[in-house]
Amino acid sequence: MKSFKTMIATVALAMSPALAFAQTAAPPSAVANPAGPQIATSTAPAPAVVADAPRPAPIPTPIVPKPAALGQASANLPASNDPAPGALPQALPTPGIGLPDGRAHLQDQVTEVGQDAAWMHDVVLMPIITIITLFVLALLVWVVFRYRRAANPTPSRTSHNTWLEVFWTLAPVIILLVIAVPSIRLLAKQYSPPPADLTVKVIGNQWYWTYQYPDNGDFELVSNMLKEPGQAAAGQRARKDADGPRLLAVDERMVVPAGAVVKLIVTSADVIHSFAVPAFWTKMDAVPGRLNETWFKVDRPGVYYGQCSELCGARHAFMPIAVEVVSRPQFAAWVASKGGTMPGPRGAINPDATSPSSPATAGTSTAAAAPGSAPEAPSVGGVASDPTVNATVTAQPVAQGTTVNEGTQAQ
């Protein structure tokens, strides 16, 4: 019995430090673990212990909105019916120029290639087609009435006429030559572009367009059709009269400077699309895995609309194109508002960009050529280091409107 009492006393003496520590330990915090069980604490006074230094309050981690995925609107962006802050005011479209107006004819052409094509259509093709059509119709009418059974009971058995066969052989050849000379000249001008001043990469998606500017910091725009005010969902930007006509207005326009030769690199991310702007006489298929090239040069500032011209899926009719042509200072300000940069005298660093840069798209700064300016920076790794070029930074994601791309495939 004495040995049992001695064993109990020894165990109690050994466990007394652990019991004291359990009484002085703080209970689990309900803030740190709100889902955890609440432990009732004893109201008895705890033994005096040395308190630890107070811990500073945790600093809340700021929530950084993730950039929107390609072709999708960011859920963290504020819902607004206006363009992004800092963007230039959008130009109003001119009625009858750059958009359909119900006429049964070509749109007014604003490019040299388009004007030549319109001249060929109006002066060469339409007169020839009209003359041939009327001539064949007259022959048919003459044959019907001249050689009908009542007027010609005994039909002719003529089977050969040398002059007639020579005529109907040479006449089509001459007509084709008349058409071939101006058409070959037009094709040569259309597919032999002059040196480019600006490169824009156009990517077709189901069902929206993406524009990349490798000459200006390689920033990217995602262009979606704007819905009508009664059709736009909550948080989506609706169309206004300043955006353009119904089914043609977009939240992000392709902006190019007036008087610049713009080279378009056209491709697709999913299926075959077609980039077409009738006022430019521009139409180029966007094929997945292939880079097609076309160009245009517009001297008249304004807004010009087009649409995808290839059946690309259920919403093929809802991926319009809007190109805004502005002056060179306005283009430089627009590029800066999108987080891009203007190339220096030596062009942009991106290998896909236009090289060399032309005065149409080069920066307006001439400090490098002014007397008394800083000397040229030395080359690094065999490549000349241009302060203007090296100032180019990676463009941050551009805040797009909250227009949702309906039918966007999961990334």
PDB file of N, CA and C in Angstrom, residues 317-365:
ATOM      1  N   ALA A 317     -21.777  36.681 -87.603  1.00  0.00           N
ATOM      2  CA  ALA A 317     -22.278  38.016 -87.956  1.00  0.00           C
ATOM      3  C   ALA A 317     -22.071  39.038 -86.859  1.00  0.00           C
ATOM      4  N   PHE A 318     -21.443  38.657 -85.758  1.00  0.00           N
ATOM      5  CA  PHE A 318     -21.314  39.554 -84.613  1.00  0.00           C
ATOM      6  C   PHE A 318     -19.848  39.793 -84.233  1.00  0.00           C
ATOM      7  N   MET A 319     -18.965  39.827 -85.210  1.00  0.00           N
ATOM      8  CA  MET A 319     -17.561  40.186 -84.936  1.00  0.00           C
ATOM      9  C   MET A 319     -17.135  41.270 -85.932  1.00  0.00           C
ATOM     10  N   PRO A 320     -17.609  42.512 -85.708  1.00  0.00           N
ATOM     11  CA  PRO A 320     -17.299  43.597 -86.636  1.00  0.00           C
ATOM     12  C   PRO A 320     -15.876  44.109 -86.468  1.00  0.00           C
ATOM     13  N   ILE A 321     -15.492  44.984 -87.385  1.00  0.00           N
ATOM     14  CA  ILE A 321     -14.161  45.603 -87.412  1.00  0.00           C
ATOM     15  C   ILE A 321     -14.360  47.110 -87.459  1.00  0.00           C
ATOM     16  N   ALA A 322     -13.619  47.840 -86.641  1.00  0.00           N
ATOM     17  CA  ALA A 322     -13.647  49.301 -86.657  1.00  0.00           C
ATOM     18  C   ALA A 322     -12.212  49.806 -86.661  1.00  0.00           C
ATOM     19  N   VAL A 323     -11.865  50.596 -87.680  1.00  0.00           N
ATOM     20  CA  VAL A 323     -10.527  51.169 -87.817  1.00  0.00           C
ATOM     21  C   VAL A 323     -10.668  52.684 -87.748  1.00  0.00           C
ATOM     22  N   GLU A 324      -9.958  53.282 -86.817  1.00  0.00           N
ATOM     23  CA  GLU A 324      -9.980  54.739 -86.664  1.00  0.00           C
ATOM     24  C   GLU A 324      -8.644  55.303 -87.134  1.00  0.00           C
ATOM     25  N   VAL A 325      -8.698  56.219 -88.082  1.00  0.00           N
ATOM     26  CA  VAL A 325      -7.514  56.866 -88.631  1.00  0.00           C
ATOM     27  C   VAL A 325      -7.405  58.250 -88.010  1.00  0.00           C
ATOM     28  N   VAL A 326      -6.284  58.531 -87.363  1.00  0.00           N
ATOM     29  CA  VAL A 326      -6.087  59.784 -86.646  1.00  0.00           C
ATOM     30  C   VAL A 326      -4.796  60.432 -87.127  1.00  0.00           C
ATOM     31  N   SER A 327      -4.553  61.644 -86.680  1.00  0.00           N
ATOM     32  CA  SER A 327      -3.303  62.321 -87.001  1.00  0.00           C
ATOM     33  C   SER A 327      -2.157  61.685 -86.227  1.00  0.00           C
ATOM     34  N   ARG A 328      -0.935  62.010 -86.617  1.00  0.00           N
ATOM     35  CA  ARG A 328       0.229  61.397 -85.973  1.00  0.00           C
ATOM     36  C   ARG A 328       0.364  61.788 -84.503  1.00  0.00           C
ATOM     37  N   PRO A 329       0.178  63.069 -84.124  1.00  0.00           N
ATOM     38  CA  PRO A 329       0.219  63.367 -82.679  1.00  0.00           C
ATOM     39  C   PRO A 329      -0.868  62.646 -81.897  1.00  0.00           C
ATOM     40  N   GLN A 330      -2.060  62.530 -82.462  1.00  0.00           N
ATOM     41  CA  GLN A 330      -3.118  61.797 -81.769  1.00  0.00           C
ATOM     42  C   GLN A 330      -2.778  60.317 -81.648  1.00  0.00           C
ATOM     43  N   PHE A 331      -2.137  59.770 -82.664  1.00  0.00           N
ATOM     44  CA  PHE A 331      -1.751  58.355 -82.583  1.00  0.00           C
ATOM     45  C   PHE A 331      -0.723  58.147 -81.475  1.00  0.00           C
ATOM     46  N   ALA A 332       0.259  59.055 -81.365  1.00  0.00           N
ATOM     47  CA  ALA A 332       1.262  58.929 -80.302  1.00  0.00           C
ATOM     48  C   ALA A 332       0.608  59.038 -78.928  1.00  0.00           C
ATOM     49  N   ALA A 333      -0.358  59.963 -78.776  1.00  0.00           N
ATOM     50  CA  ALA A 333      -1.049  60.077 -77.490  1.00  0.00           C
ATOM     51  C   ALA A 333      -1.879  58.836 -77.201  1.00  0.00           C
ATOM     52  N   TRP A 334      -2.511  58.260 -78.223  1.00  0.00           N
ATOM     53  CA  TRP A 334      -3.304  57.040 -78.023  1.00  0.00           C
ATOM     54  C   TRP A 334      -2.414  55.876 -77.615  1.00  0.00           C
ATOM     55  N   VAL A 335      -1.254  55.739 -78.249  1.00  0.00           N
ATOM     56  CA  VAL A 335      -0.329  54.670 -77.885  1.00  0.00           C
ATOM     57  C   VAL A 335       0.092  54.808 -76.423  1.00  0.00           C
ATOM     58  N   ALA A 336       0.394  56.046 -76.004  1.00  0.00           N
ATOM     59  CA  ALA A 336       0.784  56.254 -74.604  1.00  0.00           C
ATOM     60  C   ALA A 336      -0.351  55.906 -73.657  1.00  0.00           C
ATOM     61  N   SER A 337      -1.604  56.204 -74.035  1.00  0.00           N
ATOM     62  CA  SER A 337      -2.734  55.880 -73.166  1.00  0.00           C
ATOM     63  C   SER A 337      -2.950  54.382 -73.027  1.00  0.00           C
ATOM     64  N   LYS A 338      -2.457  53.594 -73.987  1.00  0.00           N
ATOM     65  CA  LYS A 338      -2.581  52.145 -73.928  1.00  0.00           C
ATOM     66  C   LYS A 338      -1.366  51.471 -73.300  1.00  0.00           C
ATOM     67  N   GLY A 339      -0.427  52.258 -72.810  1.00  0.00           N
ATOM     68  CA  GLY A 339       0.759  51.685 -72.196  1.00  0.00           C
ATOM     69  C   GLY A 339       1.855  51.338 -73.169  1.00  0.00           C
ATOM     70  N   GLY A 340       1.768  51.769 -74.413  1.00  0.00           N
ATOM     71  CA  GLY A 340       2.800  51.485 -75.408  1.00  0.00           C
ATOM     72  C   GLY A 340       3.781  52.624 -75.537  1.00  0.00           C
ATOM     73  N   THR A 341       4.699  52.501 -76.457  1.00  0.00           N
ATOM     74  CA  THR A 341       5.726  53.501 -76.696  1.00  0.00           C
ATOM     75  C   THR A 341       5.895  53.696 -78.191  1.00  0.00           C
ATOM     76  N   MET A 342       6.336  54.861 -78.579  1.00  0.00           N
ATOM     77  CA  MET A 342       6.638  55.141 -79.970  1.00  0.00           C
ATOM     78  C   MET A 342       8.071  54.714 -80.258  1.00  0.00           C
ATOM     79  N   PRO A 343       8.338  54.080 -81.405  1.00  0.00           N
ATOM     80  CA  PRO A 343       9.710  53.634 -81.711  1.00  0.00           C
ATOM     81  C   PRO A 343      10.620  54.814 -81.964  1.00  0.00           C
ATOM     82  N   GLY A 344      11.902  54.606 -81.679  1.00  0.00           N
ATOM     83  CA  GLY A 344      12.897  55.635 -81.920  1.00  0.00           C
ATOM     84  C   GLY A 344      13.346  55.647 -83.365  1.00  0.00           C
ATOM     85  N   PRO A 345      14.398  56.412 -83.672  1.00  0.00           N
ATOM     86  CA  PRO A 345      14.869  56.494 -85.057  1.00  0.00           C
ATOM     87  C   PRO A 345      15.308  55.159 -85.623  1.00  0.00           C
ATOM     88  N   ARG A 346      15.673  54.205 -84.766  1.00  0.00           N
ATOM     89  CA  ARG A 346      16.170  52.915 -85.252  1.00  0.00           C
ATOM     90  C   ARG A 346      15.109  51.838 -85.228  1.00  0.00           C
ATOM     91  N   GLY A 347      13.869  52.206 -84.932  1.00  0.00           N
ATOM     92  CA  GLY A 347      12.820  51.198 -84.947  1.00  0.00           C
ATOM     93  C   GLY A 347      12.662  50.526 -83.606  1.00  0.00           C
ATOM     94  N   ALA A 348      11.737  49.601 -83.540  1.00  0.00           N
ATOM     95  CA  ALA A 348      11.422  48.899 -82.311  1.00  0.00           C
ATOM     96  C   ALA A 348      12.321  47.681 -82.143  1.00  0.00           C
ATOM     97  N   ILE A 349      12.413  47.210 -80.884  1.00  0.00           N
ATOM     98  CA  ILE A 349      13.270  46.058 -80.581  1.00  0.00           C
ATOM     99  C   ILE A 349      12.634  44.761 -81.059  1.00  0.00           C
ATOM    100  N   ASN A 350      11.329  44.674 -80.998  1.00  0.00           N
ATOM    101  CA  ASN A 350      10.627  43.442 -81.361  1.00  0.00           C
ATOM    102  C   ASN A 350      10.996  43.022 -82.782  1.00  0.00           C
ATOM    103  N   PRO A 351      11.456  41.808 -83.009  1.00  0.00           N
ATOM    104  CA  PRO A 351      11.845  41.397 -84.371  1.00  0.00           C
ATOM    105  C   PRO A 351      10.690  41.355 -85.344  1.00  0.00           C
ATOM    106  N   ASP A 352       9.440  41.270 -84.846  1.00  0.00           N
ATOM    107  CA  ASP A 352       8.295  41.260 -85.741  1.00  0.00           C
ATOM    108  C   ASP A 352       7.864  42.661 -86.154  1.00  0.00           C
ATOM    109  N   ALA A 353       8.492  43.680 -85.605  1.00  0.00           N
ATOM    110  CA  ALA A 353       8.067  45.040 -85.876  1.00  0.00           C
ATOM    111  C   ALA A 353       8.613  45.518 -87.210  1.00  0.00           C
ATOM    112  N   THR A 354       8.049  46.639 -87.665  1.00  0.00           N
ATOM    113  CA  THR A 354       8.507  47.249 -88.894  1.00  0.00           C
ATOM    114  C   THR A 354       9.898  47.828 -88.700  1.00  0.00           C
ATOM    115  N   SER A 355      10.794  47.609 -89.623  1.00  0.00           N
ATOM    116  CA  SER A 355      12.158  48.113 -89.523  1.00  0.00           C
ATOM    117  C   SER A 355      12.638  48.522 -90.914  1.00  0.00           C
ATOM    118  N   PRO A 356      13.228  49.713 -91.072  1.00  0.00           N
ATOM    119  CA  PRO A 356      13.384  50.743 -90.053  1.00  0.00           C
ATOM    120  C   PRO A 356      12.119  51.545 -89.881  1.00  0.00           C
ATOM    121  N   SER A 357      12.053  52.330 -88.819  1.00  0.00           N
ATOM    122  CA  SER A 357      10.872  53.140 -88.573  1.00  0.00           C
ATOM    123  C   SER A 357      10.859  54.348 -89.494  1.00  0.00           C
ATOM    124  N   SER A 358       9.669  54.722 -89.927  1.00  0.00           N
ATOM    125  CA  SER A 358       9.534  55.855 -90.828  1.00  0.00           C
ATOM    126  C   SER A 358       9.045  57.061 -90.060  1.00  0.00           C
ATOM    127  N   PRO A 359       9.173  58.261 -90.640  1.00  0.00           N
ATOM    128  CA  PRO A 359       8.682  59.458 -89.946  1.00  0.00           C
ATOM    129  C   PRO A 359       7.192  59.416 -89.649  1.00  0.00           C
ATOM    130  N   ALA A 360       6.447  58.542 -90.348  1.00  0.00           N
ATOM    131  CA  ALA A 360       5.006  58.509 -90.116  1.00  0.00           C
ATOM    132  C   ALA A 360       4.648  57.986 -88.746  1.00  0.00           C
ATOM    133  N   THR A 361       5.502  57.118 -88.166  1.00  0.00           N
ATOM    134  CA  THR A 361       5.182  56.524 -86.868  1.00  0.00           C
ATOM    135  C   THR A 361       6.290  56.709 -85.857  1.00  0.00           C
ATOM    136  N   ALA A 362       7.391  57.349 -86.203  1.00  0.00           N
ATOM    137  CA  ALA A 362       8.485  57.530 -85.254  1.00  0.00           C
ATOM    138  C   ALA A 362       8.100  58.550 -84.209  1.00  0.00           C
ATOM    139  N   GLY A 363       8.808  58.488 -83.063  1.00  0.00           N
ATOM    140  CA  GLY A 363       8.547  59.432 -81.991  1.00  0.00           C
ATOM    141  C   GLY A 363       8.859  60.848 -82.421  1.00  0.00           C
ATOM    142  N   THR A 364       8.203  61.795 -81.777  1.00  0.00           N
ATOM    143  CA  THR A 364       8.377  63.200 -82.136  1.00  0.00           C
ATOM    144  C   THR A 364       9.610  63.810 -81.495  1.00  0.00           C
ATOM    145  N   SER A 365      10.261  63.077 -80.591  1.00  0.00           N
ATOM    146  CA  SER A 365      11.433  63.621 -79.934  1.00  0.00           C
ATOM    147  C   SER A 365      12.617  63.619 -80.879  1.00  0.00           C
TER     148      SER A 365
END
